[in-house]
PDB file of C-alpha atoms and ligand atoms in Angstrom:
ATOM      1  CA  UNK A   1       9.278 -17.061 -21.826  1.00 54.00           C
ATOM      2  CA  UNK A   2       6.953 -14.459 -23.513  1.00 60.00           C
ATOM      3  CA  UNK A   3       6.544 -16.412 -26.804  1.00 59.00           C
ATOM      4  CA  UNK A   4       6.115 -19.463 -24.836  1.00 63.00           C
ATOM      5  CA  UNK A   5       3.198 -18.085 -22.927  1.00 57.00           C
ATOM      6  CA  UNK A   6       1.408 -16.626 -26.019  1.00 57.00           C
ATOM      7  CA  UNK A   7       1.944 -19.983 -27.793  1.00 59.00           C
ATOM      8  CA  UNK A   8       0.582 -21.586 -24.858  1.00 54.00           C
ATOM      9  CA  UNK A   9      -2.564 -19.584 -24.743  1.00 50.00           C
ATOM     10  CA  UNK A  10      -3.095 -19.927 -28.339  1.00 50.00           C
ATOM     11  CA  UNK A  11      -3.143 -23.652 -28.022  1.00 51.00           C
ATOM     12  CA  UNK A  12      -5.098 -23.712 -25.090  1.00 49.00           C
ATOM     13  CA  UNK A  13      -7.741 -21.480 -26.525  1.00 45.00           C
ATOM     14  CA  UNK A  14      -8.314 -23.872 -28.984  1.00 42.00           C
ATOM     15  CA  UNK A  15      -8.827 -26.630 -26.718  1.00 41.00           C
ATOM     16  CA  UNK A  16     -11.741 -24.826 -24.925  1.00 40.00           C
ATOM     17  CA  UNK A  17     -15.083 -26.428 -25.563  1.00 35.00           C
ATOM     18  CA  UNK A  18     -18.501 -25.213 -24.839  1.00 34.00           C
ATOM     19  CA  UNK A  19     -20.782 -26.483 -22.354  1.00 39.00           C
ATOM     20  CA  UNK A  20     -18.805 -25.969 -19.154  1.00 42.00           C
ATOM     21  CA  UNK A  21     -20.918 -26.678 -15.999  1.00 47.00           C
ATOM     22  CA  UNK A  22     -22.558 -23.607 -14.948  1.00 48.00           C
ATOM     23  CA  UNK A  23     -23.741 -22.955 -11.585  1.00 52.00           C
ATOM     24  CA  UNK A  24     -26.677 -20.124 -11.762  1.00 52.00           C
ATOM     25  CA  UNK A  25     -25.477 -19.498  -8.280  1.00 81.00           C
ATOM     26  CA  UNK A  26     -21.608 -18.944  -8.902  1.00 92.00           C
ATOM     27  CA  UNK A  27     -20.310 -15.561  -7.938  1.00 95.00           C
ATOM     28  CA  UNK A  28     -19.429 -15.109 -11.983  1.00 95.00           C
ATOM     29  CA  UNK A  29     -23.126 -15.431 -12.909  1.00 93.00           C
ATOM     30  CA  UNK A  30     -24.257 -13.180  -9.710  1.00 94.00           C
ATOM     31  CA  UNK A  31     -22.198 -10.329 -11.340  1.00 96.00           C
ATOM     32  CA  UNK A  32     -24.287  -7.472 -12.807  1.00 95.00           C
ATOM     33  CA  UNK A  33     -24.468  -7.198 -16.625  1.00 95.00           C
ATOM     34  CA  UNK A  34     -23.236  -3.629 -16.007  1.00 97.00           C
ATOM     35  CA  UNK A  35     -20.198  -4.896 -14.714  1.00 97.00           C
ATOM     36  CA  UNK A  36     -18.880  -7.007 -17.601  1.00 96.00           C
ATOM     37  CA  UNK A  37     -18.889  -3.544 -19.389  1.00 97.00           C
ATOM     38  CA  UNK A  38     -16.072  -2.365 -17.569  1.00 97.00           C
ATOM     39  CA  UNK A  39     -12.852  -2.677 -19.456  1.00 97.00           C
ATOM     40  CA  UNK A  40      -9.613  -3.845 -18.121  1.00 97.00           C
ATOM     41  CA  UNK A  41      -7.090  -0.790 -18.302  1.00 97.00           C
ATOM     42  CA  UNK A  42      -4.057  -3.469 -18.464  1.00 97.00           C
ATOM     43  CA  UNK A  43      -5.372  -5.268 -21.504  1.00 93.00           C
ATOM     44  CA  UNK A  44      -2.300  -5.944 -23.398  1.00 93.00           C
ATOM     45  CA  UNK A  45       0.040  -5.218 -20.638  1.00 96.00           C
ATOM     46  CA  UNK A  46       2.546  -7.863 -20.978  1.00 95.00           C
ATOM     47  CA  UNK A  47       3.583  -7.532 -17.300  1.00 97.00           C
ATOM     48  CA  UNK A  48       0.354  -7.846 -16.054  1.00 97.00           C
ATOM     49  CA  UNK A  49      -0.226 -11.844 -15.849  1.00 96.00           C
ATOM     50  CA  UNK A  50       3.161 -12.032 -14.576  1.00 97.00           C
ATOM     51  CA  UNK A  51       2.444  -9.471 -11.317  1.00 98.00           C
ATOM     52  CA  UNK A  52      -1.108 -11.049 -11.111  1.00 98.00           C
ATOM     53  CA  UNK A  53       0.363 -14.733 -10.949  1.00 98.00           C
ATOM     54  CA  UNK A  54       2.254 -13.350  -8.107  1.00 98.00           C
ATOM     55  CA  UNK A  55      -0.496 -11.698  -6.394  1.00 98.00           C
ATOM     56  CA  UNK A  56      -2.473 -14.613  -6.903  1.00 98.00           C
ATOM     57  CA  UNK A  57       0.152 -17.315  -5.151  1.00 98.00           C
ATOM     58  CA  UNK A  58       0.091 -14.762  -2.349  1.00 98.00           C
ATOM     59  CA  UNK A  59      -3.998 -13.949  -2.207  1.00 98.00           C
ATOM     60  CA  UNK A  60      -5.559 -16.812  -3.521  1.00 98.00           C
ATOM     61  CA  UNK A  61      -3.622 -20.060  -3.894  1.00 98.00           C
ATOM     62  CA  UNK A  62      -4.310 -20.933  -0.266  1.00 97.00           C
ATOM     63  CA  UNK A  63      -7.907 -21.640  -1.179  1.00 97.00           C
ATOM     64  CA  UNK A  64      -7.942 -21.854  -4.900  1.00 97.00           C
ATOM     65  CA  UNK A  65      -4.861 -24.065  -5.314  1.00 96.00           C
ATOM     66  CA  UNK A  66      -1.617 -23.145  -6.782  1.00 95.00           C
ATOM     67  CA  UNK A  67      -3.036 -23.926 -10.399  1.00 93.00           C
ATOM     68  CA  UNK A  68      -6.289 -22.802  -9.622  1.00 95.00           C
ATOM     69  CA  UNK A  69      -7.831 -26.660  -9.548  1.00 94.00           C
ATOM     70  CA  UNK A  70      -9.820 -25.574  -6.302  1.00 95.00           C
ATOM     71  CA  UNK A  71      -9.972 -27.083  -3.210  1.00 91.00           C
ATOM     72  CA  UNK A  72     -12.473 -27.279  -0.073  1.00 91.00           C
ATOM     73  CA  UNK A  73     -15.217 -24.967  -0.654  1.00 93.00           C
ATOM     74  CA  UNK A  74     -13.336 -22.818  -3.379  1.00 96.00           C
ATOM     75  CA  UNK A  75     -14.216 -23.613  -6.682  1.00 96.00           C
ATOM     76  CA  UNK A  76     -11.818 -24.316  -9.476  1.00 96.00           C
ATOM     77  CA  UNK A  77     -10.747 -21.192 -11.273  1.00 97.00           C
ATOM     78  CA  UNK A  78      -9.513 -23.102 -14.264  1.00 95.00           C
ATOM     79  CA  UNK A  79     -12.957 -23.512 -15.375  1.00 94.00           C
ATOM     80  CA  UNK A  80     -13.992 -21.720 -18.799  1.00 92.00           C
ATOM     81  CA  UNK A  81     -16.826 -20.051 -17.012  1.00 92.00           C
ATOM     82  CA  UNK A  82     -14.167 -17.913 -14.987  1.00 95.00           C
ATOM     83  CA  UNK A  83     -11.523 -17.630 -17.605  1.00 91.00           C
ATOM     84  CA  UNK A  84     -13.789 -16.820 -20.336  1.00 92.00           C
ATOM     85  CA  UNK A  85     -15.668 -14.244 -18.332  1.00 95.00           C
ATOM     86  CA  UNK A  86     -15.511 -10.761 -18.926  1.00 97.00           C
ATOM     87  CA  UNK A  87     -12.552  -8.865 -17.399  1.00 97.00           C
ATOM     88  CA  UNK A  88     -15.152  -6.339 -15.376  1.00 98.00           C
ATOM     89  CA  UNK A  89     -17.063  -9.588 -14.354  1.00 98.00           C
ATOM     90  CA  UNK A  90     -14.200 -10.899 -12.764  1.00 98.00           C
ATOM     91  CA  UNK A  91     -13.096  -7.498 -11.190  1.00 98.00           C
ATOM     92  CA  UNK A  92     -16.737  -7.235  -9.644  1.00 98.00           C
ATOM     93  CA  UNK A  93     -16.259 -10.710  -8.055  1.00 98.00           C
ATOM     94  CA  UNK A  94     -12.995  -9.652  -6.602  1.00 98.00           C
ATOM     95  CA  UNK A  95     -14.516  -6.139  -5.350  1.00 98.00           C
ATOM     96  CA  UNK A  96     -17.248  -7.965  -3.614  1.00 97.00           C
ATOM     97  CA  UNK A  97     -16.415 -11.463  -2.845  1.00 97.00           C
ATOM     98  CA  UNK A  98     -18.879 -14.093  -1.883  1.00 96.00           C
ATOM     99  CA  UNK A  99     -18.765 -13.536   1.660  1.00 95.00           C
ATOM    100  CA  UNK A 100     -21.328 -15.683   3.028  1.00 93.00           C
ATOM    101  CA  UNK A 101     -20.017 -18.567   0.916  1.00 94.00           C
ATOM    102  CA  UNK A 102     -16.349 -18.169   1.991  1.00 95.00           C
ATOM    103  CA  UNK A 103     -15.060 -16.070  -0.908  1.00 97.00           C
ATOM    104  CA  UNK A 104     -13.573 -12.871   1.037  1.00 98.00           C
ATOM    105  CA  UNK A 105     -13.607  -9.473  -0.919  1.00 98.00           C
ATOM    106  CA  UNK A 106     -10.449  -7.993  -2.269  1.00 98.00           C
ATOM    107  CA  UNK A 107     -11.373  -4.339  -2.219  1.00 98.00           C
ATOM    108  CA  UNK A 108      -8.336  -3.820  -0.041  1.00 98.00           C
ATOM    109  CA  UNK A 109      -6.008  -4.429  -2.779  1.00 98.00           C
ATOM    110  CA  UNK A 110      -5.183  -1.118  -5.081  1.00 98.00           C
ATOM    111  CA  UNK A 111      -7.289  -1.492  -8.175  1.00 98.00           C
ATOM    112  CA  UNK A 112      -4.474  -2.084 -10.477  1.00 98.00           C
ATOM    113  CA  UNK A 113      -3.458  -5.223  -8.589  1.00 98.00           C
ATOM    114  CA  UNK A 114      -6.993  -6.535  -9.028  1.00 98.00           C
ATOM    115  CA  UNK A 115      -6.791  -5.605 -12.502  1.00 98.00           C
ATOM    116  CA  UNK A 116      -3.496  -7.732 -12.482  1.00 98.00           C
ATOM    117  CA  UNK A 117      -5.118 -10.573 -10.982  1.00 98.00           C
ATOM    118  CA  UNK A 118      -7.927 -10.293 -13.630  1.00 98.00           C
ATOM    119  CA  UNK A 119      -5.417 -10.384 -16.290  1.00 97.00           C
ATOM    120  CA  UNK A 120      -3.901 -13.575 -14.782  1.00 97.00           C
ATOM    121  CA  UNK A 121      -7.000 -15.326 -14.141  1.00 97.00           C
ATOM    122  CA  UNK A 122      -7.970 -15.274 -17.922  1.00 94.00           C
ATOM    123  CA  UNK A 123      -4.727 -17.144 -18.932  1.00 94.00           C
ATOM    124  CA  UNK A 124      -6.121 -20.284 -16.447  1.00 93.00           C
ATOM    125  CA  UNK A 125      -6.947 -23.391 -18.236  1.00 89.00           C
ATOM    126  CA  UNK A 126      -8.244 -26.709 -17.269  1.00 84.00           C
ATOM    127  CA  UNK A 127      -5.503 -29.762 -16.709  1.00 72.00           C
ATOM    128  CA  UNK A 128      -2.824 -27.301 -17.132  1.00 62.00           C
ATOM    129  CA  UNK A 129      -0.237 -26.211 -14.637  1.00 59.00           C
ATOM    130  CA  UNK A 130      -0.347 -22.586 -14.058  1.00 57.00           C
ATOM    131  CA  UNK A 131       0.431 -20.866 -17.825  1.00 59.00           C
ATOM    132  CA  UNK A 132       2.212 -18.245 -15.902  1.00 69.00           C
ATOM    133  CA  UNK A 133       4.441 -18.948 -13.140  1.00 69.00           C
ATOM    134  CA  UNK A 134       5.036 -16.068 -10.568  1.00 68.00           C
ATOM    135  CA  UNK A 135       9.025 -15.229 -10.852  1.00 61.00           C
ATOM    136  CA  UNK A 136       9.989 -15.249  -7.368  1.00 56.00           C
TER     137      UNK A 136
HETATM  138  C1  LIG B   1     -10.862 -18.162   1.833  1.00 56.44           C
HETATM  139  C2  LIG B   1     -10.736 -18.929   0.666  1.00 56.44           C
HETATM  140  C3  LIG B   1     -10.820 -17.907  -0.331  1.00 56.44           C
HETATM  141  C4  LIG B   1      -9.677 -17.077  -1.162  1.00 56.44           C
HETATM  142  C5  LIG B   1      -8.605 -16.401  -0.139  1.00 56.44           C
HETATM  143  C6  LIG B   1     -10.119 -16.542  -2.326  1.00 56.44           C
HETATM  144  N1  LIG B   1     -11.197 -17.277  -2.660  1.00 56.44           N
HETATM  145 FE1  LIG B   1     -11.994 -17.119  -4.498  1.00 56.44          FE
HETATM  146  N2  LIG B   1     -13.642 -18.289  -3.726  1.00 56.44           N
HETATM  147  C7  LIG B   1     -13.662 -18.766  -2.476  1.00 56.44           C
HETATM  148  C8  LIG B   1     -15.018 -19.622  -2.280  1.00 56.44           C
HETATM  149  C9  LIG B   1     -15.556 -20.428  -1.216  1.00 56.44           C
HETATM  150  C10 LIG B   1     -15.769 -19.377  -3.598  1.00 56.44           C
HETATM  151  C11 LIG B   1     -16.912 -19.769  -3.958  1.00 56.44           C
HETATM  152  C12 LIG B   1     -17.998 -18.870  -3.663  1.00 56.44           C
HETATM  153  C13 LIG B   1     -19.639 -18.888  -3.996  1.00 56.44           C
HETATM  154  O1  LIG B   1     -19.596 -20.207  -4.628  1.00 56.44           O
HETATM  155  O2  LIG B   1     -20.570 -18.278  -3.730  1.00 56.44           O
HETATM  156  C14 LIG B   1     -14.849 -18.533  -4.287  1.00 56.44           C
HETATM  157  C15 LIG B   1     -15.170 -17.971  -5.677  1.00 56.44           C
HETATM  158  C16 LIG B   1     -14.520 -17.332  -6.529  1.00 56.44           C
HETATM  159  C17 LIG B   1     -14.728 -16.756  -8.072  1.00 56.44           C
HETATM  160  C18 LIG B   1     -16.117 -17.058  -8.985  1.00 56.44           C
HETATM  161  C19 LIG B   1     -15.869 -18.493  -9.395  1.00 56.44           C
HETATM  162  C20 LIG B   1     -17.125 -18.849 -10.106  1.00 56.44           C
HETATM  163  O3  LIG B   1     -17.218 -19.937 -10.591  1.00 56.44           O
HETATM  164  O4  LIG B   1     -18.096 -17.830 -10.139  1.00 56.44           O
HETATM  165  C21 LIG B   1     -13.751 -16.046  -8.558  1.00 56.44           C
HETATM  166  C22 LIG B   1     -13.530 -15.603  -9.675  1.00 56.44           C
HETATM  167  C23 LIG B   1     -12.583 -16.173  -7.552  1.00 56.44           C
HETATM  168  N3  LIG B   1     -13.095 -16.960  -6.192  1.00 56.44           N
HETATM  169  C24 LIG B   1     -11.409 -15.812  -7.306  1.00 56.44           C
HETATM  170  C25 LIG B   1     -10.514 -15.552  -6.196  1.00 56.44           C
HETATM  171  C26 LIG B   1      -9.142 -14.695  -6.530  1.00 56.44           C
HETATM  172  C27 LIG B   1      -8.375 -14.550  -7.854  1.00 56.44           C
HETATM  173  C28 LIG B   1      -8.624 -14.901  -5.243  1.00 56.44           C
HETATM  174  C29 LIG B   1      -7.447 -14.030  -4.969  1.00 56.44           C
HETATM  175  C30 LIG B   1      -7.500 -12.621  -4.774  1.00 56.44           C
HETATM  176  C31 LIG B   1      -9.598 -15.385  -4.367  1.00 56.44           C
HETATM  177  N4  LIG B   1     -10.562 -15.985  -5.112  1.00 56.44           N
HETATM  178  C32 LIG B   1      -9.393 -15.640  -2.899  1.00 56.44           C
HETATM  179  C33 LIG B   1     -12.779 -18.769  -1.582  1.00 56.44           C
HETATM  180  C34 LIG B   1     -11.960 -18.316  -1.654  1.00 56.44           C
END
């Protein structure tokens, strides 16, 4: 499983193309530059994406879709704008949300869980079913 995941990420990384649709007002772009400097304490932790996938299914999938394809007002999280955002930037988005536009804050989740979700978000790719499946 781990080997498959790693192979998938490498393969998908090669498919990433420049020129993703950039929405100036999207939360990822509203995050202050200093947020991107905060590093993910779970970087390299092999369990983190799996734990993050499980949390994603519980906390996020209802709005953003099971595989992150988006739905309703919730944007796709498979876009490179999100998966290639700095971990600290995504962490900022989870803490602050975008309350007036329908994205809740997840400040109530313990920080390690938010970092697990961030780790998972960075594995998402367009036109793919979820790279990491929560094992339930
Ligand atoms: C109640 C619905 C809802 C839930 C639940 C939700 N989101 Fe969102 N999310 C949104 C909406 C709506 C936006 C767009 C906000 C905006 O454009 O300002 C958004 C935006 C985002 C963005 C920014 C995307 C970008 O392009 O800048 C990220 C990242 C994100 N959500 C991740 C998550 C994660 C991870 C979870 C679970 C922990 C989650 N969301 C749960 C509705 C939701």
